GROMACS .gro file of C-alpha atoms in nm:
model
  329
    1UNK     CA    1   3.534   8.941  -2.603
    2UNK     CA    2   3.325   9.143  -2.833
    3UNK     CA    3   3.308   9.087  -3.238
    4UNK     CA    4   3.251   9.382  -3.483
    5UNK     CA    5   3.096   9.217  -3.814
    6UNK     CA    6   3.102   9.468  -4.110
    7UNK     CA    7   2.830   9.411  -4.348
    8UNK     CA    8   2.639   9.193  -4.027
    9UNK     CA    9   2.265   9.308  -4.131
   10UNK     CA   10   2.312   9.091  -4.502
   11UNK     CA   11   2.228   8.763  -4.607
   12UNK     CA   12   2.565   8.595  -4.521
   13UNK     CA   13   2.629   8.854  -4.214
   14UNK     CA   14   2.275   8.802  -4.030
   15UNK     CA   15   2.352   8.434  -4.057
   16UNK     CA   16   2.665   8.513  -3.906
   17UNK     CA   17   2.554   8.738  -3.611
   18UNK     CA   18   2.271   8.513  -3.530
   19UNK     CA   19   2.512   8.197  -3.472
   20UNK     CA   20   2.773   8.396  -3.247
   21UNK     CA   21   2.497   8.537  -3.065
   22UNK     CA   22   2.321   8.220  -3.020
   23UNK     CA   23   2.661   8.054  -2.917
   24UNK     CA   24   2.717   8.342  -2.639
   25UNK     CA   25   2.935   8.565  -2.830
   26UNK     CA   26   2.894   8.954  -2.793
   27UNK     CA   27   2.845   9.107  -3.154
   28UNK     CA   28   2.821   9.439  -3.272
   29UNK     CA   29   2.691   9.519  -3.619
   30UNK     CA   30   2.857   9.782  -3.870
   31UNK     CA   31   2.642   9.809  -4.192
   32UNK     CA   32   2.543  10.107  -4.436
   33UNK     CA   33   2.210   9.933  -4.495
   34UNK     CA   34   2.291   9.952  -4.840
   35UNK     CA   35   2.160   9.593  -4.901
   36UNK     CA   36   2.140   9.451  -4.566
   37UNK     CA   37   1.827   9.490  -4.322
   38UNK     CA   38   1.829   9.524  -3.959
   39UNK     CA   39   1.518   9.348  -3.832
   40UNK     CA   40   1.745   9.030  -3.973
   41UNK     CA   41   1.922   9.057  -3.656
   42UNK     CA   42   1.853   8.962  -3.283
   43UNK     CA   43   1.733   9.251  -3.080
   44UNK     CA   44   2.064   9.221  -2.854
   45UNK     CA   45   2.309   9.329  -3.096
   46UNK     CA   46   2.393   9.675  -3.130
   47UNK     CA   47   2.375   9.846  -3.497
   48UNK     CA   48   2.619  10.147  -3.612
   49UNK     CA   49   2.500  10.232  -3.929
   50UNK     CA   50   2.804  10.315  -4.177
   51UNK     CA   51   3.066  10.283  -4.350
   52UNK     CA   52   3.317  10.018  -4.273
   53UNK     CA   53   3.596  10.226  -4.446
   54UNK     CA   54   3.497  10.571  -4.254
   55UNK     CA   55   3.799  10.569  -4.018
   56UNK     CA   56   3.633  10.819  -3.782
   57UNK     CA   57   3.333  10.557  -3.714
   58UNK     CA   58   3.560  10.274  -3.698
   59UNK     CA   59   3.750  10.441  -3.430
   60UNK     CA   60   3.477  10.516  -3.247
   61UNK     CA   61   3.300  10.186  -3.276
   62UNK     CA   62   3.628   9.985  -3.197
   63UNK     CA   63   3.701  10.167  -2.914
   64UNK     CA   64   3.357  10.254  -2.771
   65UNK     CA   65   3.235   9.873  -2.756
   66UNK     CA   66   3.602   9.713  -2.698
   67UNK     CA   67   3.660   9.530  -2.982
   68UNK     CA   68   3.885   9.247  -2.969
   69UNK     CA   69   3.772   9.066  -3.284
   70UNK     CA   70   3.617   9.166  -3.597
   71UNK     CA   71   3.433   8.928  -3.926
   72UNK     CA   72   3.440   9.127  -4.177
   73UNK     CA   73   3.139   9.072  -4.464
   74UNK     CA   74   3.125   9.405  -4.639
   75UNK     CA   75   3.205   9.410  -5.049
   76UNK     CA   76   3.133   9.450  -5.337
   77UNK     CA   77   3.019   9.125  -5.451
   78UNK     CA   78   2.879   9.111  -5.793
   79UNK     CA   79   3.104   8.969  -6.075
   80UNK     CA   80   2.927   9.122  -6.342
   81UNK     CA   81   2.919   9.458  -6.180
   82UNK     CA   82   3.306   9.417  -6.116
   83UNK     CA   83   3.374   9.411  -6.484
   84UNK     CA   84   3.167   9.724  -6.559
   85UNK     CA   85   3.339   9.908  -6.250
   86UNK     CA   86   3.655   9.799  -6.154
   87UNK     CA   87   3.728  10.104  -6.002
   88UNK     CA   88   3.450  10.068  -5.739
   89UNK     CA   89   3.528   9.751  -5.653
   90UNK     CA   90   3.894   9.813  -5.590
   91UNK     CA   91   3.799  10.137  -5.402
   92UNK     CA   92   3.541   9.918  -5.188
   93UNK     CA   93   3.703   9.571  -5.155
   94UNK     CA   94   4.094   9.704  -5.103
   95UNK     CA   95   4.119  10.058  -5.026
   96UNK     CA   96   3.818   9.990  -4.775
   97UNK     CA   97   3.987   9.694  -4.669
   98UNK     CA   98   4.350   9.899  -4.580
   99UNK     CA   99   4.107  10.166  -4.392
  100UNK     CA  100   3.949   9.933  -4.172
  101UNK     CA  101   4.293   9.702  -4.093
  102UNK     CA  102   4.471  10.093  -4.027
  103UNK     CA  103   4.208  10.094  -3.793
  104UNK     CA  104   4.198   9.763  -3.629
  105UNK     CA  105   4.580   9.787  -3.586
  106UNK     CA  106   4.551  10.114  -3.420
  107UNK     CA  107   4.301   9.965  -3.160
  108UNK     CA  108   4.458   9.697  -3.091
  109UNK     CA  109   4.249   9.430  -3.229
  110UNK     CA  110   4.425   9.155  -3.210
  111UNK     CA  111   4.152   8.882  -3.437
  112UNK     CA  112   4.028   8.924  -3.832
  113UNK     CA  113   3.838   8.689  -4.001
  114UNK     CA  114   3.838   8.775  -4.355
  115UNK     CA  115   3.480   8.722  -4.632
  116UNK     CA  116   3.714   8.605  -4.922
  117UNK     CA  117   3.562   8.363  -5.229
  118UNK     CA  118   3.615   8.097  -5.460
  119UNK     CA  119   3.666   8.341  -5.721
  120UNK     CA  120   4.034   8.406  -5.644
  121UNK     CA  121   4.105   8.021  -5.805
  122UNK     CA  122   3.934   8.183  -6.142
  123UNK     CA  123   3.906   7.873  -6.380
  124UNK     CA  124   4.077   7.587  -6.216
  125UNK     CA  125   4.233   7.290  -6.456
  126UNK     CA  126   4.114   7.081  -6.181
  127UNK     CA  127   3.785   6.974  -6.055
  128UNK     CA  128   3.882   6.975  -5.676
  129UNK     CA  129   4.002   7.262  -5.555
  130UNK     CA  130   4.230   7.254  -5.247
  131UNK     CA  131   4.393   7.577  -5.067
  132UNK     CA  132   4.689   7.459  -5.263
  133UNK     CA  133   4.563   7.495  -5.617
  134UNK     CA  134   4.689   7.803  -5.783
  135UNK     CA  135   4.491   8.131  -5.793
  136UNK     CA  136   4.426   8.304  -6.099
  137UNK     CA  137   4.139   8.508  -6.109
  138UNK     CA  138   3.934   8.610  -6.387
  139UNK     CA  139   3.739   8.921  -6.303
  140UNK     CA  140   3.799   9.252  -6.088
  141UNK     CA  141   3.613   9.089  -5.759
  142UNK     CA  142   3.797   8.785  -5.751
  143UNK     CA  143   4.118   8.943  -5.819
  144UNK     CA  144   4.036   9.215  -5.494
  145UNK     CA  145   3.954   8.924  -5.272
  146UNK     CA  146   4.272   8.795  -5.335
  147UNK     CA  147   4.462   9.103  -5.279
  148UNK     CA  148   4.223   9.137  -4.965
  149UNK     CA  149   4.383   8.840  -4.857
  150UNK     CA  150   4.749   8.914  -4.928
  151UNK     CA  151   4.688   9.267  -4.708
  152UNK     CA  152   4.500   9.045  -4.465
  153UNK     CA  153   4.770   8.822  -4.404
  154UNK     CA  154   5.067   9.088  -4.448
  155UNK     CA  155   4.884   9.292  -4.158
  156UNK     CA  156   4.867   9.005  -3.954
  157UNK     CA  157   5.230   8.898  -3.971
  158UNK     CA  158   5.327   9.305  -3.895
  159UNK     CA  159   5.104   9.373  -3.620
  160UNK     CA  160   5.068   9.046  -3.438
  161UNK     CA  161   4.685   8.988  -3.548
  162UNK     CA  162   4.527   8.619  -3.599
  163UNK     CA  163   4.378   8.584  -3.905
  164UNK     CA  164   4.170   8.371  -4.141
  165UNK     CA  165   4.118   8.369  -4.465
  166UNK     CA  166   3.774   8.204  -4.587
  167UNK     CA  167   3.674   8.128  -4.950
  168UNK     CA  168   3.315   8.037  -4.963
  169UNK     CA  169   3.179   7.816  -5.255
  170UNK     CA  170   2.845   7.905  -5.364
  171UNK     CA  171   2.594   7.988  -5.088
  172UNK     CA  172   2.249   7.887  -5.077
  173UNK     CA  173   1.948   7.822  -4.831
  174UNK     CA  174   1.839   8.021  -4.514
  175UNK     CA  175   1.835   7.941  -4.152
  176UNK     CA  176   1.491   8.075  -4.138
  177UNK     CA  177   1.253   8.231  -4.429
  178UNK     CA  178   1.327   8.640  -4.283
  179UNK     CA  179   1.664   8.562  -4.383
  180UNK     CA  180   1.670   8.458  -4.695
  181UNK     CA  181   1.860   8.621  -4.966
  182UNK     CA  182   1.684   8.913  -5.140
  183UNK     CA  183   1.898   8.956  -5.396
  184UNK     CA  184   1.824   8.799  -5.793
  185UNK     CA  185   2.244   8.707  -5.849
  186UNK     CA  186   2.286   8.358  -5.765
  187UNK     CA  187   2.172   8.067  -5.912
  188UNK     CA  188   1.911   7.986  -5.688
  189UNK     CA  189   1.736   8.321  -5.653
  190UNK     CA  190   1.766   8.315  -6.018
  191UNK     CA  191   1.597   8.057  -6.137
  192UNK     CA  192   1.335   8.129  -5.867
  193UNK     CA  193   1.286   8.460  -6.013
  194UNK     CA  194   1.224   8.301  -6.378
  195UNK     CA  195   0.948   8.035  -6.231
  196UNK     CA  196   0.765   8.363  -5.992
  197UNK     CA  197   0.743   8.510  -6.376
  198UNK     CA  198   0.600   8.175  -6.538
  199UNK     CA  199   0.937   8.117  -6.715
  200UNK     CA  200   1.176   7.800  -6.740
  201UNK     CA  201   1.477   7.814  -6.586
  202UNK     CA  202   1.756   7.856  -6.759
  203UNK     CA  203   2.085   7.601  -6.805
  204UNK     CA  204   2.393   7.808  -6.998
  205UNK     CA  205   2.572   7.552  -7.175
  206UNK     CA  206   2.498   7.171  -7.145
  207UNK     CA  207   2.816   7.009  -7.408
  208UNK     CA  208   3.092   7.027  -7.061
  209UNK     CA  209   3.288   6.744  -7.013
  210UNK     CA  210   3.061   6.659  -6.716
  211UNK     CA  211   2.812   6.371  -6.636
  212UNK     CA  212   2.506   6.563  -6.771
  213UNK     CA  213   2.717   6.811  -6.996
  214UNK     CA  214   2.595   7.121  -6.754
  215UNK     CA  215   2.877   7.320  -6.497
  216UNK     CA  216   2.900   7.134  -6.167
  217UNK     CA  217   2.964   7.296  -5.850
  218UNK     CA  218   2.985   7.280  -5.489
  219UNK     CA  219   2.677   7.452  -5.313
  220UNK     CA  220   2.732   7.533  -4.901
  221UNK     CA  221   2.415   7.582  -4.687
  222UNK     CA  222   2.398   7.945  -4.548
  223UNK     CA  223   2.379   7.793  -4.206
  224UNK     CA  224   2.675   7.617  -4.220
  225UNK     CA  225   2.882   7.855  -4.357
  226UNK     CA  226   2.755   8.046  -4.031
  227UNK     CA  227   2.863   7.761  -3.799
  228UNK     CA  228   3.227   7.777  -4.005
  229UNK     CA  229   3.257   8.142  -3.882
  230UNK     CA  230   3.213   8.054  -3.559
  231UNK     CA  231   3.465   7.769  -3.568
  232UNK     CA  232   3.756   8.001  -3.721
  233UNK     CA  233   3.673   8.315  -3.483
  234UNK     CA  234   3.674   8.076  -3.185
  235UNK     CA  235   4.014   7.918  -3.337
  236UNK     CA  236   4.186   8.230  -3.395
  237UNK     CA  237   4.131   8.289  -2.990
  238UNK     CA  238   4.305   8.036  -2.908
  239UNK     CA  239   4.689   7.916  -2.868
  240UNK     CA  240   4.880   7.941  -3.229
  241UNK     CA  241   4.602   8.048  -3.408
  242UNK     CA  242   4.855   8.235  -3.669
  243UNK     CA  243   4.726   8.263  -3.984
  244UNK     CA  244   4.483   8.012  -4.172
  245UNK     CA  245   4.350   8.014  -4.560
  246UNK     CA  246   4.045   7.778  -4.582
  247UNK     CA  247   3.805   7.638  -4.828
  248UNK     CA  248   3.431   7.626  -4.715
  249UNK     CA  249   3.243   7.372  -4.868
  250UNK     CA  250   3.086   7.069  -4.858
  251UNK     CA  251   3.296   6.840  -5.072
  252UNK     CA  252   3.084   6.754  -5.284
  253UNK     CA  253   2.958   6.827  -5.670
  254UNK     CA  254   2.624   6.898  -5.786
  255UNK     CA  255   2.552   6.988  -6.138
  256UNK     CA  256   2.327   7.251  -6.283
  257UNK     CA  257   2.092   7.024  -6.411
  258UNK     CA  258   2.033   6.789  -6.075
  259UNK     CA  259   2.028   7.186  -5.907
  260UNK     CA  260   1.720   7.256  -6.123
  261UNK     CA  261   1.538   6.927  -6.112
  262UNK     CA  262   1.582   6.945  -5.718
  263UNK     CA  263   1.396   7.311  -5.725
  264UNK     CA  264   1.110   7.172  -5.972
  265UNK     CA  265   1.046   6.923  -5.716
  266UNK     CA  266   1.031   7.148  -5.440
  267UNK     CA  267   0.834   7.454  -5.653
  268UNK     CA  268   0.621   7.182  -5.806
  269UNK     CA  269   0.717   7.388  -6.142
  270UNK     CA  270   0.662   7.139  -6.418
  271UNK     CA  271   0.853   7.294  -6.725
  272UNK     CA  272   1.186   7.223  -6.804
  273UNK     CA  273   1.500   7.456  -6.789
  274UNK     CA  274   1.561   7.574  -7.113
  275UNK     CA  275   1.931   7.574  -7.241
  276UNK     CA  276   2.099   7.857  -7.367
  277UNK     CA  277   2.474   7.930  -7.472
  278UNK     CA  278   2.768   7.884  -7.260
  279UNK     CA  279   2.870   8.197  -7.041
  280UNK     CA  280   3.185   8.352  -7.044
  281UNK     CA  281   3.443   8.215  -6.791
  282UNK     CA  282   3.243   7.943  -6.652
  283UNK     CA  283   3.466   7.618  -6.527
  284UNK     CA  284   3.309   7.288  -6.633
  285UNK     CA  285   3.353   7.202  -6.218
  286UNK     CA  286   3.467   7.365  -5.917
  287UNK     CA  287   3.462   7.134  -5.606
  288UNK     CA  288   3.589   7.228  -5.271
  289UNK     CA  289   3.829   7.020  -5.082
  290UNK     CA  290   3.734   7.027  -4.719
  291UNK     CA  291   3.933   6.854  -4.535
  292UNK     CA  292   4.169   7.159  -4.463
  293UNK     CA  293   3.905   7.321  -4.238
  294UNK     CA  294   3.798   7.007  -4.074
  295UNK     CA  295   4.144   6.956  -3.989
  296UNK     CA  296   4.201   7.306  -3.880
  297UNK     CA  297   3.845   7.383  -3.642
  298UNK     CA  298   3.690   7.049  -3.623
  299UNK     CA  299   3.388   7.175  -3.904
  300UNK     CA  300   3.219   6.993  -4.112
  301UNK     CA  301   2.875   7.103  -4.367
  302UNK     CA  302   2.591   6.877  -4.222
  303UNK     CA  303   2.308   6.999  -4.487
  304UNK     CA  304   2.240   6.914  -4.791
  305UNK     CA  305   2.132   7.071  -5.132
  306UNK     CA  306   1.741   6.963  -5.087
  307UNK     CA  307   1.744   7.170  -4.760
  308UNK     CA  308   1.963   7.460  -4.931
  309UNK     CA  309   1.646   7.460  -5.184
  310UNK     CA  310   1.374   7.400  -4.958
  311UNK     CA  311   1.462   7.629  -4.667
  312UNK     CA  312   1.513   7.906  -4.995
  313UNK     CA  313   1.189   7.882  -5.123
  314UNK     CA  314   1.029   7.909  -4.823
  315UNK     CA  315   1.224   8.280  -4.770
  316UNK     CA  316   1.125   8.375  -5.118
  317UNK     CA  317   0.791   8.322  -5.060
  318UNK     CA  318   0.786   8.512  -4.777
  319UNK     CA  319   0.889   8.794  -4.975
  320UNK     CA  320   0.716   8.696  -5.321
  321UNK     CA  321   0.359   8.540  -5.203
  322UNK     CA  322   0.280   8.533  -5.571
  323UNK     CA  323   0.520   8.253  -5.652
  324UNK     CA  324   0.298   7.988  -5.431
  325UNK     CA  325   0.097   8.030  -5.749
  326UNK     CA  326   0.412   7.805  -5.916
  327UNK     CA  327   0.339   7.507  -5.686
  328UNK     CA  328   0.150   7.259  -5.743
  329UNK     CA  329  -0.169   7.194  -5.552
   0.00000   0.00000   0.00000
């Protein structure tokens, strides 16, 4: 069978295409390059550059490389930029979403595997977070990944179509330095950026009602979020693959402060983050519970933060040779 990933030439999608590709799957690669780069990917996928909700293309694509399965990546994705334009998100993440499903359905597709986030449980009451625990989201993109999902899963029972849901934690690390993220959003790249620029990191809030006072979380290796894609897409070909809704983490909390004293050991950066006010929104903890994928596909995350850290730096030196400056010698 052949997969169609959407958004396949970004940081989460290369990642993606190179693990089905290196387990034998046939991928093709829909992207508008708007973020993503091509030279990510191995030279044996095929690239259609566009839109994933231009239903002309999708036609074409589905049809023209028999498509039987498709991962789709491509959204909107900044939280911030969802609260300045809720509008675009919405138009991206769910009226982009119903295009390319009208499309899938009309071809005959039969698999989706659906990008969805931690963001639809908003501010949990509880530190771990299970399938189970209630959704509530707080900002436009977590509230269209959850409507994603509820179209994702309404689809599937209407049209016959295997799907999975999957809401990643918080993403780190890179499989090898040309695919590291390139984007300044998440807290890794961030605090990277503010050590490149001779600056501490920065800690909002350190008074939660944590060990250390600062936000814990659960951070998930890029690689083996990869390796969970391929475990769902090969699930959902199989007998009573129906419809699944899975966390994809590693289990396990790590707090803001032990984050940034693990990246001053790897930098060699000898300052100390700096602490700043509490942000908006922010949940003391959010901690995946696991076991429902394990269960489900057999996966489990087998890397930990250190590697997440050290296999970053390494890709954002690739791309910012000024910040070997940071180390020490």
């Amino acid at each position: 069978m052949t997969w169609l990933i959407t958004g396949g030439a970004g940081y989460i999608g290369a990642h993606v295409a190179r693990s089905m590709v290196a387990a034998g799957e046939r991928v093709v690669v829909l992207d508008d390059r708007s973020s993503g780069l091509v030279d990510r990917l191995p030279e044996t996928v095929t690239v259609v550059e566009g839109s994933a909700s231009d239903r002309a293309l999708l036609d074409r694509t589905l049809a023209g490389h028999a498509v039987s399965g498709v991962v789709h990546l491509a959204a909107k994705k900044q939280v911030g930029e969802s609260v300045e334009k809720p509008l675009l998100y919405y138009r991206e993440n769910v009226a982009g979403l119903t295009v390319l499903l009208e499309a899938v359905v009309a071809a005959g597709v039969s698999r989706f595997l659906f990008s969805s986030s931690a963001a639809v449980y908003g501010v949990p009451e509880t530190g771990l977070i299970t399938e189970e625990t209630p959704c509530l989201p707080i900002n436009p993109y977590g509230e269209t990944k959850l409507a994603g999902e509820w179209l994702v899963r309404a689809a599937g029972r209407a049209h016959g179509i295997s799907t999975a849901c999957l809401r990643y934690f918080n993403v780190a690390g890179a499989a090898a330095p040309e695919l590291a993220d390139t984007g300044v959003f998440n807290i890794v790249p961030m605090m990277f950026d503010r050590i490149t620029r001779g600056e501490a990191p920065r800690i909002f809030g350190d008074d939660y009602p944590t060990p250390d006072g600062t936000c814990v979380r659960d951070y998930i290796h890029v690689a083996d979020l990869a390796e969970a894609h391929l475990a769902v897409a090969r699930r959902l070909d199989g007998a009573g693959a129906g419809d699944l809704t899975l966390n994809v983490g590693r289990g396990e909390g790590v707090s803001v402060r032990e984050l940034a004293e693990v990246i001053g050991e790897v930098t060699g950066f000898g300052p100390k983050p700096v602490v700043e006010p509490r942000r908006a929104g922010d949940a003391p903890e959010a901690v995946a519970s696991a076991a429902r994928i394990a269960d489900e596909v057999g996966w489990t995350a087998r890397r930990g933060v250190r590697e997440m850290v050290e296999s970053a730096w390494e890709g954002w030196c690739l791309r910012h040779p000024e910040a070997r400056a940071a180390e020490r010698p």
